[in-house]
Coordinates of C-alpha atoms (C1' of nucleotides) in Angstrom, one line a residue:
Chain S
M1 CA 145.0 137.5 106.9
K2 CA 142.1 135.2 107.6
K3 CA 141.0 132.9 104.9
R4 CA 137.6 133.6 103.4
P5 CA 135.1 131.0 104.4
I6 CA 134.0 128.6 101.7
P7 CA 130.8 130.0 100.2
P8 CA 127.8 128.0 101.2
A9 CA 126.8 126.2 98.0
L10 CA 124.0 124.0 96.9
P11 CA 123.7 121.6 99.8
V12 CA 123.1 124.4 102.2
A13 CA 120.4 125.9 100.0
E14 CA 118.8 122.5 99.9
D15 CA 118.9 122.1 103.6
L16 CA 117.3 125.5 104.0
R17 CA 114.6 124.4 101.6
A18 CA 114.1 121.3 103.6
S19 CA 114.1 123.0 106.9
Y20 CA 111.7 125.7 105.7
Y21 CA 109.3 123.0 104.7
W22 CA 109.9 120.5 107.5
T23 CA 109.9 123.0 110.3
R24 CA 106.4 123.9 109.4
I25 CA 105.3 120.3 109.0
R26 CA 106.6 119.5 112.4
E27 CA 105.0 122.6 113.9
F28 CA 101.6 121.9 112.4
G29 CA 101.9 118.2 113.2
K30 CA 101.3 118.8 116.9
K31 CA 97.6 119.1 116.0
Y32 CA 97.3 115.5 115.1
K33 CA 97.0 112.8 117.7
A34 CA 99.0 110.2 115.7
F35 CA 101.7 112.6 114.6
D36 CA 105.0 110.9 115.3
W37 CA 107.9 113.2 114.3
P38 CA 110.7 110.7 114.4
A39 CA 108.6 108.5 112.0
V40 CA 107.5 111.4 109.8
R41 CA 111.0 112.8 109.4
T42 CA 112.3 109.3 108.6
L43 CA 109.7 108.9 105.9
L44 CA 110.3 112.3 104.4
T45 CA 114.1 111.6 104.3
F46 CA 113.4 108.2 102.8
V47 CA 111.3 109.8 99.9
Y48 CA 113.7 112.6 99.4
T49 CA 116.6 110.2 99.2
Y50 CA 114.8 108.1 96.7
D51 CA 114.4 111.1 94.4
V52 CA 118.0 112.0 94.7
L53 CA 119.0 108.4 94.0
M54 CA 116.8 108.1 90.9
V55 CA 117.9 111.3 89.4
H56 CA 121.5 110.0 89.8
F57 CA 121.0 106.6 88.3
T58 CA 118.6 107.8 85.6
K59 CA 121.4 110.1 84.4
L60 CA 124.0 107.4 84.7
M61 CA 121.9 105.0 82.6
A62 CA 120.9 107.7 80.1
G63 CA 124.6 107.8 79.2
Y64 CA 124.2 104.3 77.9
G65 CA 120.8 104.9 76.2
L66 CA 119.1 103.0 79.1
S67 CA 116.2 104.0 81.3
P68 CA 115.5 102.4 84.7
A69 CA 112.6 100.3 83.4
V70 CA 114.5 99.1 80.4
F71 CA 117.5 98.4 82.5
N72 CA 115.4 96.2 84.8
V73 CA 114.1 94.1 81.9
L74 CA 117.6 93.8 80.4
M75 CA 118.9 92.6 83.8
I76 CA 116.1 90.0 84.1
L77 CA 116.8 88.7 80.6
S78 CA 120.5 88.6 81.2
R79 CA 120.3 86.9 84.6
S80 CA 117.9 84.2 83.5
S81 CA 120.8 82.0 82.6
G82 CA 120.0 81.4 78.9
K83 CA 116.4 80.4 79.9
K84 CA 114.1 82.3 77.5
L85 CA 111.4 84.1 79.3
K86 CA 107.8 84.7 78.2
Q87 CA 106.6 88.3 78.5
H88 CA 104.2 87.2 81.1
D89 CA 107.2 85.9 83.2
I90 CA 108.8 89.3 82.9
S91 CA 105.6 91.0 84.0
K92 CA 105.4 88.8 87.1
L93 CA 109.0 89.4 88.0
L94 CA 108.7 93.1 87.5
L95 CA 105.2 93.4 89.0
V96 CA 103.9 95.4 86.1
S97 CA 101.1 94.7 83.6
R98 CA 101.5 92.6 80.5
A99 CA 100.6 95.6 78.4
N100 CA 103.5 97.5 79.9
V101 CA 105.9 94.6 79.1
T102 CA 104.9 94.7 75.5
G103 CA 106.0 98.3 75.3
L104 CA 109.3 97.7 77.2
V105 CA 110.2 94.7 75.0
N106 CA 109.3 96.7 71.9
A107 CA 111.7 99.4 73.0
L108 CA 114.5 96.7 73.5
V109 CA 113.7 95.1 70.1
R110 CA 113.7 98.4 68.4
K111 CA 117.3 99.0 69.7
G112 CA 118.4 95.5 68.8
L113 CA 119.0 94.7 72.5
A114 CA 116.5 91.8 72.6
K115 CA 114.6 89.7 70.2
R116 CA 111.4 87.7 70.2
E117 CA 111.2 84.0 69.2
A118 CA 108.1 82.0 68.7
D119 CA 107.4 79.5 71.6
R120 CA 107.0 76.2 69.9
S121 CA 105.3 74.7 72.9
D122 CA 102.8 77.6 73.2
G123 CA 101.5 79.4 70.2
R124 CA 100.2 82.3 72.2
A125 CA 103.5 83.2 73.7
W126 CA 106.7 84.9 72.7
L127 CA 110.0 84.0 74.2
V128 CA 112.2 87.0 74.8
K129 CA 116.0 86.7 74.6
I130 CA 118.7 89.2 75.1
T131 CA 120.9 89.7 72.0
P132 CA 124.7 89.9 72.0
K133 CA 124.4 93.6 71.5
G134 CA 122.1 93.9 74.5
K135 CA 124.5 91.8 76.6
A136 CA 127.4 93.9 75.5
L137 CA 125.6 97.1 76.4
L138 CA 124.7 95.8 79.8
E139 CA 128.2 94.6 80.5
S140 CA 129.6 98.0 79.5
Y141 CA 127.3 99.7 81.9
L142 CA 127.3 97.4 84.9
P143 CA 130.9 98.1 86.2
H144 CA 129.8 101.8 86.5
H145 CA 126.6 100.8 88.1
Y146 CA 128.3 98.7 90.8
T147 CA 131.1 101.1 91.3
T148 CA 128.5 103.8 91.9
I149 CA 126.7 101.7 94.5
H150 CA 129.9 100.8 96.2
R151 CA 130.9 104.5 96.3
I152 CA 127.5 105.6 97.7
F153 CA 128.1 103.2 100.6
S154 CA 131.8 103.9 100.9
E155 CA 131.5 105.7 104.3
F156 CA 129.4 102.9 105.7
K157 CA 130.9 100.4 108.1
P158 CA 129.9 96.8 107.3
D159 CA 127.6 96.8 110.4
E160 CA 125.9 99.9 109.2
K161 CA 125.1 98.4 105.8
K162 CA 123.6 95.4 107.6
E163 CA 121.6 97.5 109.9
L164 CA 120.2 99.7 107.2
F165 CA 119.2 96.6 105.3
R166 CA 117.6 95.2 108.3
L167 CA 115.7 98.4 109.1
L168 CA 114.5 98.8 105.5
C169 CA 113.2 95.2 105.6
K170 CA 111.4 96.0 108.8
F171 CA 110.1 99.3 107.3
K172 CA 108.8 97.5 104.2
S173 CA 107.0 94.8 106.2
G174 CA 105.3 97.5 108.2
I175 CA 103.5 98.8 105.1
R176 CA 100.1 97.3 104.9
Chain C
M1 CA 94.7 64.9 112.9
K2 CA 97.3 67.4 112.1
K3 CA 96.3 70.9 111.3
R4 CA 96.8 72.0 107.7
P5 CA 99.6 74.5 107.4
I6 CA 98.5 78.0 106.7
P7 CA 98.7 78.5 103.0
P8 CA 101.6 80.6 101.9
A9 CA 100.1 83.9 100.8
L10 CA 101.2 87.0 99.0
P11 CA 104.2 88.0 101.1
V12 CA 105.8 84.6 100.6
A13 CA 105.2 84.7 96.9
E14 CA 106.8 88.1 96.8
D15 CA 109.8 87.0 98.7
L16 CA 110.2 84.1 96.3
R17 CA 110.0 86.5 93.4
A18 CA 112.6 88.6 95.0
S19 CA 114.9 85.8 95.9
Y20 CA 114.6 84.3 92.4
Y21 CA 115.8 87.6 91.0
W22 CA 118.2 88.5 93.7
T23 CA 119.9 85.1 93.9
R24 CA 120.9 85.6 90.2
I25 CA 122.0 89.1 90.7
R26 CA 124.2 88.0 93.5
E27 CA 125.6 85.0 91.6
F28 CA 126.4 87.1 88.5
G29 CA 127.8 89.9 90.7
K30 CA 130.9 88.0 91.5
K31 CA 132.2 88.9 88.0
Y32 CA 132.5 92.6 88.9
K33 CA 135.4 94.0 90.8
A34 CA 133.3 96.6 92.7
F35 CA 130.3 94.4 93.4
D36 CA 129.4 94.8 97.0
W37 CA 126.5 92.6 97.9
P38 CA 125.7 94.1 101.3
A39 CA 125.4 97.5 99.5
V40 CA 123.5 96.1 96.5
R41 CA 120.9 94.2 98.5
T42 CA 120.4 97.3 100.6
L43 CA 119.8 99.4 97.6
L44 CA 117.5 96.9 96.0
T45 CA 115.5 96.7 99.2
F46 CA 115.4 100.5 99.4
V47 CA 114.0 100.8 95.9
Y48 CA 111.5 98.0 96.4
T49 CA 110.4 99.5 99.7
Y50 CA 109.8 102.8 97.9
D51 CA 107.6 101.1 95.3
V52 CA 105.5 99.4 98.0
L53 CA 105.3 102.7 100.0
M54 CA 104.1 104.7 97.0
V55 CA 101.5 102.2 95.9
H56 CA 100.2 102.3 99.5
F57 CA 100.0 106.1 99.8
T58 CA 98.9 106.7 96.3
K59 CA 95.8 104.5 97.0
L60 CA 95.3 106.2 100.4
M61 CA 95.3 109.7 98.7
A62 CA 93.2 108.6 95.8
G63 CA 90.4 107.9 98.2
Y64 CA 90.4 111.7 98.8
G65 CA 90.8 112.6 95.2
L66 CA 94.5 113.5 95.8
S67 CA 97.7 112.4 94.0
P68 CA 101.1 112.6 95.6
A69 CA 102.2 115.7 93.6
V70 CA 98.9 117.5 94.3
F71 CA 99.1 116.6 98.0
N72 CA 102.6 118.1 98.2
V73 CA 101.4 121.4 96.7
L74 CA 98.5 121.4 99.1
M75 CA 100.8 120.8 102.1
I76 CA 103.0 123.7 101.0
L77 CA 100.1 126.0 100.6
S78 CA 98.6 125.0 103.9
R79 CA 101.8 125.1 105.8
S80 CA 102.9 128.5 104.6
S81 CA 101.0 130.2 107.5
G82 CA 98.7 132.4 105.5
K83 CA 101.6 133.7 103.5
K84 CA 100.5 133.5 99.9
L85 CA 103.1 131.9 97.6
K86 CA 104.1 132.7 94.1
Q87 CA 104.1 129.7 91.8
H88 CA 107.8 130.2 91.5
D89 CA 108.2 129.7 95.2
I90 CA 106.3 126.5 95.0
S91 CA 108.5 125.3 92.2
K92 CA 111.6 126.0 94.3
L93 CA 110.2 124.3 97.3
L94 CA 109.2 121.3 95.3
L95 CA 112.3 121.3 93.1
V96 CA 110.2 121.0 89.9
S97 CA 109.9 123.2 86.9
R98 CA 107.6 126.3 86.7
A99 CA 105.7 124.7 83.9
N100 CA 105.0 121.8 86.1
V101 CA 103.6 124.0 88.9
T102 CA 101.2 125.7 86.4
G103 CA 99.7 122.3 85.7
L104 CA 99.5 121.3 89.4
V105 CA 98.0 124.6 90.4
N106 CA 95.5 124.3 87.5
A107 CA 94.4 120.9 88.9
L108 CA 93.9 122.4 92.3
V109 CA 92.0 125.4 91.0
R110 CA 89.8 123.2 88.8
K111 CA 88.8 121.3 91.9
G112 CA 88.3 124.4 94.0
L113 CA 91.1 123.5 96.4
A114 CA 93.2 126.6 95.7
K115 CA 92.8 130.0 94.0
R116 CA 95.0 132.5 92.3
E117 CA 95.1 136.1 93.2
A118 CA 96.9 138.9 91.4
D119 CA 100.1 140.0 93.1
R120 CA 99.7 143.8 93.5
S121 CA 103.4 144.3 93.9
D122 CA 104.4 142.2 90.9
G123 CA 102.2 142.2 87.8
R124 CA 103.9 139.1 86.4
A125 CA 103.2 136.9 89.4
W126 CA 100.2 135.0 90.7
L127 CA 99.8 134.4 94.4
V128 CA 98.3 131.0 95.2
K129 CA 96.2 130.4 98.2
I130 CA 94.5 127.4 99.6
T131 CA 90.7 127.6 99.8
P132 CA 88.6 126.6 102.8
K133 CA 87.6 123.6 100.7
G134 CA 91.2 122.7 100.1
K135 CA 92.0 123.1 103.8
A136 CA 89.0 121.0 104.7
L137 CA 90.0 118.2 102.3
L138 CA 93.6 118.2 103.6
E139 CA 92.5 118.2 107.2
S140 CA 90.1 115.3 106.6
Y141 CA 93.0 113.3 105.0
L142 CA 95.9 114.1 107.3
P143 CA 94.8 112.1 110.3
H144 CA 94.7 109.0 108.1
H145 CA 98.1 110.0 106.7
Y146 CA 99.8 110.4 110.0
T147 CA 98.1 107.3 111.5
T148 CA 99.4 105.3 108.6
I149 CA 102.9 106.6 109.1
H150 CA 102.7 105.8 112.8
R151 CA 101.4 102.3 112.1
I152 CA 104.2 101.6 109.6
F153 CA 106.7 102.3 112.3
S154 CA 104.8 100.8 115.1
E155 CA 107.2 97.9 115.5
F156 CA 110.2 100.3 115.6
K157 CA 111.8 101.2 118.9
P158 CA 112.6 104.9 119.3
D159 CA 116.3 104.1 118.8
E160 CA 115.6 102.3 115.6
K161 CA 113.7 105.2 114.1
K162 CA 116.5 107.4 115.0
E163 CA 119.0 105.0 113.5
L164 CA 117.1 104.6 110.3
F165 CA 116.9 108.4 110.0
R166 CA 120.6 108.7 110.5
L167 CA 121.5 106.0 108.1
L168 CA 119.2 107.4 105.4
C169 CA 120.8 110.8 105.8
K170 CA 124.2 109.2 105.4
F171 CA 123.0 107.3 102.4
K172 CA 121.7 110.4 100.8
S173 CA 124.9 112.3 101.4
G174 CA 126.8 109.5 99.7
I175 CA 125.0 110.1 96.4
R176 CA 127.0 112.3 94.1
Chain Z
dT1 C1' 86.9 79.1 79.8
dA2 C1' 91.5 80.7 80.8
dT3 C1' 95.8 82.6 79.2
dT4 C1' 99.2 85.4 76.2
dG5 C1' 100.0 89.2 74.0
dT6 C1' 98.5 93.5 71.4
dT7 C1' 96.2 97.7 70.8
dA8 C1' 93.8 101.7 72.2
dT9 C1' 93.4 104.9 75.5
dA10 C1' 94.3 107.5 79.5
dC11 C1' 96.5 109.3 83.6
dT12 C1' 100.5 111.1 86.5
dC13 C1' 104.6 113.3 86.7
dT14 C1' 108.1 115.3 84.7
dA15 C1' 111.0 118.2 81.3
dT16 C1' 112.4 121.8 77.6
dA17 C1' 111.6 125.6 74.5
dA18 C1' 109.2 129.4 72.8
dC19 C1' 106.2 132.9 74.1
dT20 C1' 103.8 137.1 76.7
dA21 C1' 103.8 140.4 80.1
dT22 C1' 106.1 142.7 83.4
dA23 C1' 110.3 144.3 86.3
Chain A
dT1 C1' 118.0 141.9 80.1
dA2 C1' 115.9 139.1 83.7
dT3 C1' 111.9 137.0 85.7
dA4 C1' 106.9 134.9 86.3
dG5 C1' 103.9 132.3 84.2
dT6 C1' 101.7 129.9 80.1
dT7 C1' 101.4 127.0 76.3
dA8 C1' 102.9 123.3 73.3
dT9 C1' 105.1 119.3 73.1
dA10 C1' 107.4 115.3 74.5
dG11 C1' 108.5 111.3 77.0
dA12 C1' 108.7 107.8 80.8
dG13 C1' 106.1 104.9 83.3
dT14 C1' 102.1 103.1 84.6
dA15 C1' 97.1 101.2 84.3
dT16 C1' 92.5 99.2 82.4
dA17 C1' 89.6 97.3 78.9
dA18 C1' 88.6 95.0 74.7
dC19 C1' 90.3 92.0 71.5
dA20 C1' 92.5 87.9 68.7
dA21 C1' 94.8 83.7 68.9
dT22 C1' 95.7 79.7 71.3
dA23 C1' 95.5 76.3 75.3

DNA sequence: TATTGTTATACTCTATAACTATA
DNA sequence: TATAGTTATAGAGTATAACAATA
């Protein structure tokens, strides 16, 4: 007796969804002079991949009480080699507003993951420092983080990783 | 007399910022068994590229009174070939909650870009339809949209676009 | 006058839960 | 009982503008 085929599960449904939508975008695209399907489908895949990636990492981080923005701040604090950073430094490294950093640092302080110290050489500024608790949390999370990244690329040959990196850099530099 | 060197402008500053941050991430990464720098730098570039891309398109759309989420809904309505969609259909195509779609459709209706019609075959449902005004707005925006995408990829050879598409698909399928 | 940080406010995008009306 | 949509509420992440304190 023949084996039953494996029932088409979620990925197929997602592909149907994508093709339903994309087929039409491609069809309608013919109307536009500049429409470049190989470029458009690459961009759509890029955006869709980002969504999938962020859902994945947001869940992973949530298991440690972290959010992506908070994780980024914690990484910056942890990787500054003991050098205490002003909030304004963080805002420049993260490319977000100072007001935003106030909120993110508040969140870290509330959880005991960072603390503020007065800057003796500049009365306007705070110096932000990761606490042992913050360091411990980050160090408990990071092995999972890096293992996940490694696994995502596990089917990539070294040259493919390099090539994707190169093409992404080229892509980024094309945006202006 | 020697010419003054061109002052290093934004891109260089950004690269410095990135290298400041990345150099440390790479240095510290050595501690972790699974740390795979070619993978990590590709992922960081991917995320950074997305940020740059979204800032760019968000601004472009804002010039037409559109936001990314509203644009997506408008595209779905416009590309459904006259077939009126239930809000639930939109939520499935967009992979967002029904409550979310209510808000997005409200925004479109408020601006006169879409309208709701009763579904005669299902008293629970609304059928959502793009209005001529919505169509006109979308059609005024799309040439810029596609021109921008084309320009972003203008330095790509056809094979490079294909390869980036392939690698992004592979990347996406590695996320689980 | 310029800079650092805070507060107030607001916008986009998203979600869940409880609800109504209908199937 | 299941489904379509709405409402209320929440929360993350972002921004600008006005402000106080300090440089």
